Coordinates of C-alpha atoms and ligand atoms in Angstrom, one line a residue:
M7 CA -6.3 18.1 -6.0
S8 CA -8.0 14.8 -5.7
T9 CA -9.4 12.4 -8.2
Q10 CA -10.5 13.5 -11.7
F11 CA -12.5 11.5 -14.2
Q12 CA -12.3 11.9 -18.0
I13 CA -14.5 10.1 -20.5
E14 CA -12.6 9.3 -23.7
A15 CA -15.2 7.4 -25.7
K16 CA -18.8 6.2 -25.5
S17 CA -20.5 3.3 -27.3
G18 CA -24.2 2.7 -26.4
S19 CA -24.3 3.1 -22.7
G20 CA -20.7 1.9 -22.2
R21 CA -17.8 4.3 -21.7
A22 CA -14.0 4.2 -21.9
G23 CA -12.3 6.7 -19.6
K24 CA -9.6 7.6 -17.3
L25 CA -9.6 8.0 -13.5
I26 CA -6.7 10.2 -12.4
T27 CA -5.9 9.7 -8.8
P28 CA -3.0 11.2 -6.8
H29 CA -1.2 7.9 -7.3
G30 CA -1.6 7.6 -11.1
E31 CA -4.0 6.9 -13.9
V32 CA -6.6 4.2 -14.0
E33 CA -8.0 3.2 -17.4
T34 CA -11.8 2.5 -17.1
P35 CA -13.8 0.4 -17.2
V36 CA -11.6 -1.3 -14.6
F37 CA -11.6 -4.4 -12.5
M38 CA -10.0 -3.9 -9.1
P39 CA -8.5 -7.0 -7.4
V40 CA -9.3 -7.3 -3.8
G41 CA -6.5 -7.1 -1.3
T42 CA -8.5 -7.6 1.9
L43 CA -5.6 -7.4 4.4
A44 CA -3.3 -5.3 2.3
S45 CA -2.5 -8.3 0.2
V46 CA -4.1 -9.9 -2.9
K47 CA -3.9 -13.4 -1.6
G48 CA -0.9 -15.3 -3.1
V49 CA 0.1 -12.5 -5.5
P50 CA 3.1 -10.2 -4.7
Q51 CA 2.9 -6.6 -5.6
D52 CA 5.5 -6.8 -8.4
V53 CA 3.4 -9.4 -10.1
L54 CA 0.3 -7.3 -9.8
E55 CA 2.3 -4.5 -11.5
E56 CA 3.2 -6.8 -14.3
L57 CA -0.4 -7.9 -14.7
G58 CA -1.2 -4.3 -15.3
V59 CA -3.2 -3.7 -12.1
Q60 CA -3.7 0.1 -11.8
I61 CA -5.9 0.1 -8.7
L62 CA -6.6 -2.4 -5.9
L63 CA -9.0 -2.6 -3.0
G64 CA -8.4 -2.9 0.7
N65 CA -11.0 -3.7 3.4
T66 CA -11.3 -1.2 6.2
Y67 CA -13.0 -3.6 8.6
H68 CA -10.2 -6.2 8.3
L69 CA -7.3 -3.7 8.4
Y70 CA -8.9 -1.8 11.4
L71 CA -8.9 -5.1 13.4
R72 CA -5.4 -6.2 12.1
P73 CA -2.8 -4.6 12.0
G74 CA -4.8 -1.6 13.1
V75 CA -5.2 1.8 11.4
E76 CA -2.5 3.5 13.5
T77 CA 0.2 1.0 12.4
V78 CA -0.7 1.6 8.8
R79 CA -0.9 5.4 9.2
R80 CA 2.6 5.5 10.7
M81 CA 4.0 3.6 7.7
G82 CA 2.7 6.2 5.3
G83 CA -0.7 4.7 4.8
L84 CA -1.4 1.6 2.7
H85 CA 0.8 2.8 -0.1
G86 CA 3.8 2.9 2.2
F87 CA 2.8 -0.1 4.3
M88 CA 2.3 -2.5 1.4
S89 CA 4.8 -0.9 -1.0
W90 CA 2.2 -0.1 -3.7
E91 CA 2.6 3.2 -5.3
R92 CA -0.4 2.9 -7.7
S93 CA -4.0 3.7 -6.8
I94 CA -5.9 2.1 -3.9
L95 CA -9.6 2.2 -2.9
T96 CA -10.9 1.2 0.6
D97 CA -14.5 0.2 1.4
S98 CA -16.1 1.8 4.4
G99 CA -16.2 -1.4 6.6
G100 CA -20.0 -1.3 6.4
F101 CA -20.4 -4.3 4.2
Q102 CA -18.1 -6.5 6.3
V103 CA -19.7 -5.5 9.6
F104 CA -23.0 -6.6 8.1
S105 CA -21.8 -9.8 6.5
L106 CA -19.5 -11.1 9.1
N107 CA -21.3 -10.2 12.3
D108 CA -24.4 -11.9 13.6
L109 CA -24.1 -9.9 16.8
R110 CA -24.1 -6.4 15.4
K111 CA -26.4 -3.7 16.8
V112 CA -27.3 -0.7 14.6
T113 CA -28.4 2.6 16.1
E114 CA -28.7 6.1 14.7
E115 CA -25.2 6.8 16.0
G116 CA -23.4 3.7 14.4
V117 CA -22.9 0.0 14.6
T118 CA -21.7 -2.1 17.5
F119 CA -20.1 -5.4 16.5
R120 CA -17.9 -8.1 17.7
S121 CA -14.5 -8.9 16.1
H122 CA -14.6 -12.2 14.2
L123 CA -11.0 -12.7 15.4
D124 CA -11.4 -12.6 19.1
G125 CA -14.9 -11.6 19.9
S126 CA -13.9 -8.1 21.3
L127 CA -16.5 -5.3 21.0
H128 CA -16.1 -2.5 18.6
F129 CA -18.1 0.5 17.5
F130 CA -18.1 2.1 14.0
T131 CA -19.7 5.4 13.2
P132 CA -19.6 7.4 9.9
E133 CA -17.0 9.6 11.6
S134 CA -14.8 6.7 12.9
A135 CA -15.1 4.9 9.5
M136 CA -13.9 8.1 7.8
A137 CA -11.1 8.6 10.3
G138 CA -10.0 5.0 9.7
Q139 CA -10.0 5.4 6.0
I140 CA -8.1 8.7 6.1
G141 CA -5.5 6.9 8.3
L142 CA -5.3 4.0 5.8
G143 CA -4.8 6.7 3.1
A144 CA -6.4 5.1 0.0
D145 CA -6.9 7.4 -3.0
I146 CA -10.6 6.7 -3.0
I147 CA -12.6 6.0 0.1
M148 CA -16.3 5.2 0.6
A149 CA -19.1 6.7 2.7
F150 CA -20.2 4.6 5.7
D151 CA -23.5 2.8 4.7
E152 CA -25.8 0.1 5.9
C153 CA -26.0 -2.8 3.5
T154 CA -29.6 -3.9 3.6
E155 CA -30.2 -7.6 4.0
Y156 CA -32.1 -9.6 1.3
P157 CA -34.9 -10.3 1.3
A158 CA -36.4 -7.4 3.4
E159 CA -39.8 -5.7 3.7
R160 CA -40.2 -2.5 1.9
E161 CA -40.6 -0.4 5.1
R162 CA -37.3 -1.9 6.4
V163 CA -35.5 -1.1 3.1
R164 CA -36.8 2.5 3.3
E165 CA -35.6 3.0 6.9
S166 CA -32.2 1.5 6.0
M167 CA -31.9 3.7 2.9
E168 CA -32.8 6.8 5.0
L169 CA -30.1 5.9 7.6
T170 CA -27.5 5.4 4.8
L171 CA -28.4 8.9 3.5
R172 CA -28.0 10.5 7.0
W173 CA -24.7 8.6 7.4
A174 CA -23.6 9.8 3.9
E175 CA -24.0 13.4 5.1
R176 CA -22.1 12.7 8.3
S177 CA -19.4 10.9 6.3
K178 CA -19.0 13.9 4.0
R179 CA -18.9 16.4 6.8
Y180 CA -16.2 14.6 8.7
F181 CA -14.2 14.0 5.6
E182 CA -14.2 17.6 4.5
E183 CA -13.0 18.7 7.9
H184 CA -10.2 16.1 8.2
K185 CA -9.1 15.3 4.6
E186 CA -5.8 17.1 5.1
E187 CA -4.7 14.5 7.6
V188 CA -4.0 11.8 5.0
P189 CA -0.6 10.3 5.8
W190 CA 0.9 10.3 2.3
G191 CA 4.7 10.7 2.1
D192 CA 5.0 10.8 5.9
S193 CA 7.4 7.8 6.1
Q194 CA 11.0 7.9 5.1
R195 CA 10.6 4.5 3.5
S196 CA 7.9 5.9 1.1
R197 CA 10.1 8.7 0.0
A198 CA 13.1 6.5 -0.5
R199 CA 11.1 3.9 -2.4
R200 CA 9.5 6.5 -4.7
Q201 CA 12.9 7.8 -5.6
A202 CA 14.3 4.3 -6.2
A203 CA 11.3 3.4 -8.4
K204 CA 11.5 6.6 -10.4
Q205 CA 7.7 6.4 -10.5
V206 CA 6.5 4.8 -13.7
T207 CA 3.1 6.5 -13.2
A208 CA 2.8 10.1 -12.2
D209 CA 2.7 10.5 -8.5
R210 CA 0.9 13.6 -7.6
S211 CA 0.3 12.6 -4.0
Q212 CA 3.1 15.0 -2.9
E213 CA 1.7 18.0 -4.6
S214 CA 0.2 20.5 -2.2
G215 CA -3.5 20.0 -1.7
A216 CA -3.5 16.4 -2.9
T217 CA -6.3 14.7 -1.1
Q218 CA -8.4 11.5 -1.1
A219 CA -11.8 11.4 -2.9
L220 CA -14.9 10.3 -1.0
F221 CA -17.5 8.4 -3.0
G222 CA -21.2 8.1 -2.0
I223 CA -23.1 4.8 -2.0
V224 CA -26.6 4.2 -3.4
Q225 CA -28.7 1.7 -1.4
G226 CA -32.4 0.9 -1.6
G227 CA -32.5 -2.9 -1.7
M228 CA -34.2 -4.5 -4.7
D229 CA -36.8 -1.8 -5.0
R230 CA -36.4 0.3 -8.1
E231 CA -38.3 3.2 -6.7
L232 CA -36.2 3.3 -3.6
R233 CA -33.1 2.9 -5.6
R234 CA -34.1 5.9 -7.7
E235 CA -34.7 8.0 -4.6
S236 CA -31.5 6.9 -3.0
A237 CA -29.6 7.8 -6.1
L238 CA -31.1 11.2 -6.5
R239 CA -30.7 12.1 -2.8
T240 CA -27.1 10.8 -2.7
V241 CA -26.3 12.9 -5.8
E242 CA -27.9 15.9 -4.1
I243 CA -25.4 15.5 -1.2
G244 CA -22.7 15.6 -3.8
F245 CA -19.7 13.3 -4.3
P246 CA -17.0 13.0 -7.0
G247 CA -18.1 9.4 -7.7
Y248 CA -21.0 7.1 -6.9
A249 CA -21.2 3.4 -6.0
I250 CA -24.1 1.0 -6.2
G251 CA -24.0 -1.0 -3.0
G252 CA -26.2 -3.7 -1.5
L253 CA -26.1 -6.1 -4.4
S254 CA -24.8 -9.6 -4.7
V255 CA -26.4 -10.3 -1.4
G256 CA -28.2 -13.5 -2.5
E257 CA -30.7 -12.1 -5.0
P258 CA -31.1 -13.7 -8.4
R259 CA -28.7 -12.4 -11.1
E260 CA -31.4 -11.1 -13.3
M261 CA -32.6 -8.9 -10.4
T262 CA -29.0 -7.6 -9.9
R263 CA -28.9 -6.6 -13.6
E264 CA -32.3 -4.8 -13.4
I265 CA -31.4 -2.9 -10.3
V266 CA -28.0 -1.8 -11.7
E267 CA -29.6 -0.7 -15.0
S268 CA -32.4 1.3 -13.3
T269 CA -29.9 2.9 -10.8
L270 CA -27.4 3.9 -13.5
E271 CA -30.1 6.1 -15.1
Y272 CA -30.0 8.4 -12.1
L273 CA -26.3 8.8 -11.7
P274 CA -24.5 11.7 -13.3
A275 CA -22.9 10.7 -16.6
D276 CA -19.7 12.7 -16.0
K277 CA -18.8 11.0 -12.7
P278 CA -17.3 7.5 -12.1
R279 CA -19.8 4.8 -11.3
Y280 CA -18.6 1.9 -9.1
L281 CA -20.6 -1.4 -8.8
M282 CA -19.5 -3.1 -5.6
G283 CA -18.8 -6.8 -5.3
V284 CA -19.6 -8.3 -8.7
G285 CA -19.2 -10.7 -10.6
T286 CA -18.3 -13.4 -13.1
P287 CA -16.2 -12.5 -16.2
E288 CA -19.4 -12.4 -18.4
E289 CA -21.2 -10.2 -15.8
I290 CA -18.4 -7.7 -15.5
A291 CA -18.3 -7.3 -19.3
Q292 CA -22.0 -6.9 -19.3
Y293 CA -22.1 -4.3 -16.5
A294 CA -19.2 -2.3 -18.2
A295 CA -21.3 -2.2 -21.4
M296 CA -24.2 -0.8 -19.3
G297 CA -22.1 2.1 -18.2
V298 CA -20.4 0.9 -15.0
D299 CA -16.8 2.2 -14.7
M300 CA -15.4 0.3 -11.7
M301 CA -15.9 -3.1 -10.2
D302 CA -14.3 -5.3 -7.6
C303 CA -14.8 -9.0 -6.7
V304 CA -13.0 -11.7 -4.7
L305 CA -14.2 -14.3 -7.2
P306 CA -11.1 -14.6 -9.4
T307 CA -8.7 -15.1 -6.4
R308 CA -11.2 -17.1 -4.3
A309 CA -12.1 -19.4 -7.2
A310 CA -8.4 -19.8 -8.0
R311 CA -7.7 -21.1 -4.5
H312 CA -10.4 -23.7 -5.1
G313 CA -8.9 -24.8 -8.4
L314 CA -11.6 -23.0 -10.5
L315 CA -10.0 -21.3 -13.5
F316 CA -11.7 -18.9 -16.0
T317 CA -10.7 -19.5 -19.6
S318 CA -11.7 -18.4 -23.1
E319 CA -13.5 -21.8 -23.4
G320 CA -15.3 -21.5 -20.1
K321 CA -14.6 -22.5 -16.5
I322 CA -12.2 -25.3 -15.8
S323 CA -11.9 -27.3 -12.5
I324 CA -8.2 -28.1 -12.6
K325 CA -8.5 -30.8 -10.0
Q326 CA -10.3 -33.2 -12.4
A327 CA -8.4 -36.4 -13.3
R328 CA -8.9 -35.7 -17.0
Y329 CA -6.2 -33.0 -16.9
A330 CA -3.6 -35.4 -15.3
Q331 CA -1.8 -36.0 -18.6
D332 CA -2.9 -32.9 -20.5
E333 CA 0.1 -31.2 -22.0
N334 CA -1.9 -28.1 -23.2
A335 CA -1.7 -24.7 -21.8
L336 CA -4.5 -23.9 -19.3
D337 CA -6.0 -21.5 -21.9
P338 CA -4.3 -21.6 -25.3
R339 CA -5.6 -18.1 -26.0
C340 CA -4.3 -16.5 -22.8
G341 CA -1.1 -14.4 -22.8
C342 CA -0.4 -14.7 -19.1
R343 CA 2.9 -16.1 -17.7
V344 CA 1.2 -19.2 -16.4
C345 CA -0.3 -20.2 -19.7
Q346 CA 2.9 -19.4 -21.5
R347 CA 4.9 -21.7 -19.4
Y348 CA 3.0 -24.5 -17.7
S349 CA 0.8 -27.4 -18.7
R350 CA -2.6 -28.3 -17.4
A351 CA -1.0 -31.5 -16.1
Y352 CA 1.5 -29.6 -14.0
L353 CA -1.2 -27.2 -12.6
R354 CA -3.4 -30.2 -11.8
H355 CA -0.5 -31.9 -10.0
L356 CA 0.3 -28.8 -8.0
Y357 CA -3.3 -28.5 -6.9
A358 CA -3.7 -32.2 -6.1
S359 CA -0.5 -32.1 -4.1
N360 CA -1.6 -29.0 -2.2
E361 CA 1.5 -27.1 -3.3
M362 CA 1.5 -23.4 -2.4
L363 CA 2.5 -22.6 -6.0
A364 CA -0.9 -23.9 -7.2
Q365 CA -2.7 -21.0 -5.5
V366 CA -0.1 -18.5 -6.7
L367 CA -0.3 -19.6 -10.3
N368 CA -4.1 -20.1 -10.4
S369 CA -4.6 -16.6 -8.9
E370 CA -2.3 -15.0 -11.4
H371 CA -4.1 -16.5 -14.3
N372 CA -7.6 -15.7 -13.1
L373 CA -6.6 -12.1 -12.4
H374 CA -5.1 -11.8 -15.8
F375 CA -8.3 -13.2 -17.3
Y376 CA -10.4 -10.6 -15.5
L377 CA -8.1 -7.7 -16.3
E378 CA -7.9 -8.7 -19.9
T379 CA -11.7 -8.9 -20.0
M380 CA -12.0 -5.3 -19.0
R381 CA -9.1 -4.2 -21.4
R382 CA -11.1 -5.9 -24.3
V383 CA -14.3 -4.1 -23.4
R384 CA -12.4 -0.8 -23.2
A385 CA -10.7 -1.3 -26.5
S386 CA -13.9 -2.3 -28.3
T387 CA -15.6 0.8 -26.9
Q388 CA -12.9 2.9 -28.4
D389 CA -12.8 1.0 -31.7
R390 CA -16.5 1.3 -32.2
V391 CA -16.3 5.0 -31.7
A392 CA -13.2 5.2 -34.1
S393 CA -15.0 3.3 -36.8
K394 CA -18.1 5.5 -36.9
Ligands
ZN408 ZN1 -3.4 -17.6 -18.4

């Protein structure tokens, strides 16, 4: 058994549901914190659990380069390696290859690229990207796609979309033939830890036949017609979930919204829909209301490291001198541990002094704010249904 999806309530286009993976339940709509290198920067796994994180994301490109898929596989996959027994999703590596490599070369077979770490040459194909993601052992993995640059000519977008469709078929074929190779429960450490933790969430990864789920990715640039075609043909190939990729690549926000809306129309209502790489708190709430079930973004943790904090009264730049004597909580309406305990003056001091704790506390608050935003959308979707 792999991932199942249940819709519990609908309000307008928005849905409240449950994604049940082999490593537990994920309440949707969900915001997934990004743990690029098997770490959500500055936030330990036990704190992520306390924050209520049910699923997090790892980046295949980065993990492939360091520490390498084989190391992670031997440790029981990402769950064992990073000691995280809840759900994980990995991207295919496609987006990073395209965004971090000026020297990439794309052919029908795959992509040649240089490591941003040491300049060494590497080659990704749909097959090797699947093998890598099976070795990393996330619950949900993504088909290998080409993220089309923006802006691009229509003919270029069409060719890129066609390539992504052929790669989607190759991804699926390889995955179906190799999905039994997922390394769950292989390491002694994983077994011991699971017993010690007495599993708060149901762990079905040890049941016979438990496998990963492979999601397809819709491309098609900023062209509504090509998006429609990409969506319909990706659905025809058939996946248990669908992502909208190739957005947040420099296009205006209004265009992102239009493309998301017109793509959602062509995705099956009973399957999870994942919008990759967005957005601000206001945007993720808006996309959830439009019917997106899953989102990820580096913004809350990246902004936190630059002293930008999201609050119920808007964005705060904690480095500003005006907070030097401010005894108030960062966000008086926030229930997170940071806001319960520390003043703006203290957080400003930590940031100005370049204390490590500044990044830790800022990241924790911003993640809480994002997760809480999704929990509110979810609750209001259920309430609106209940009050009908
Ligand atoms: Zn807070």
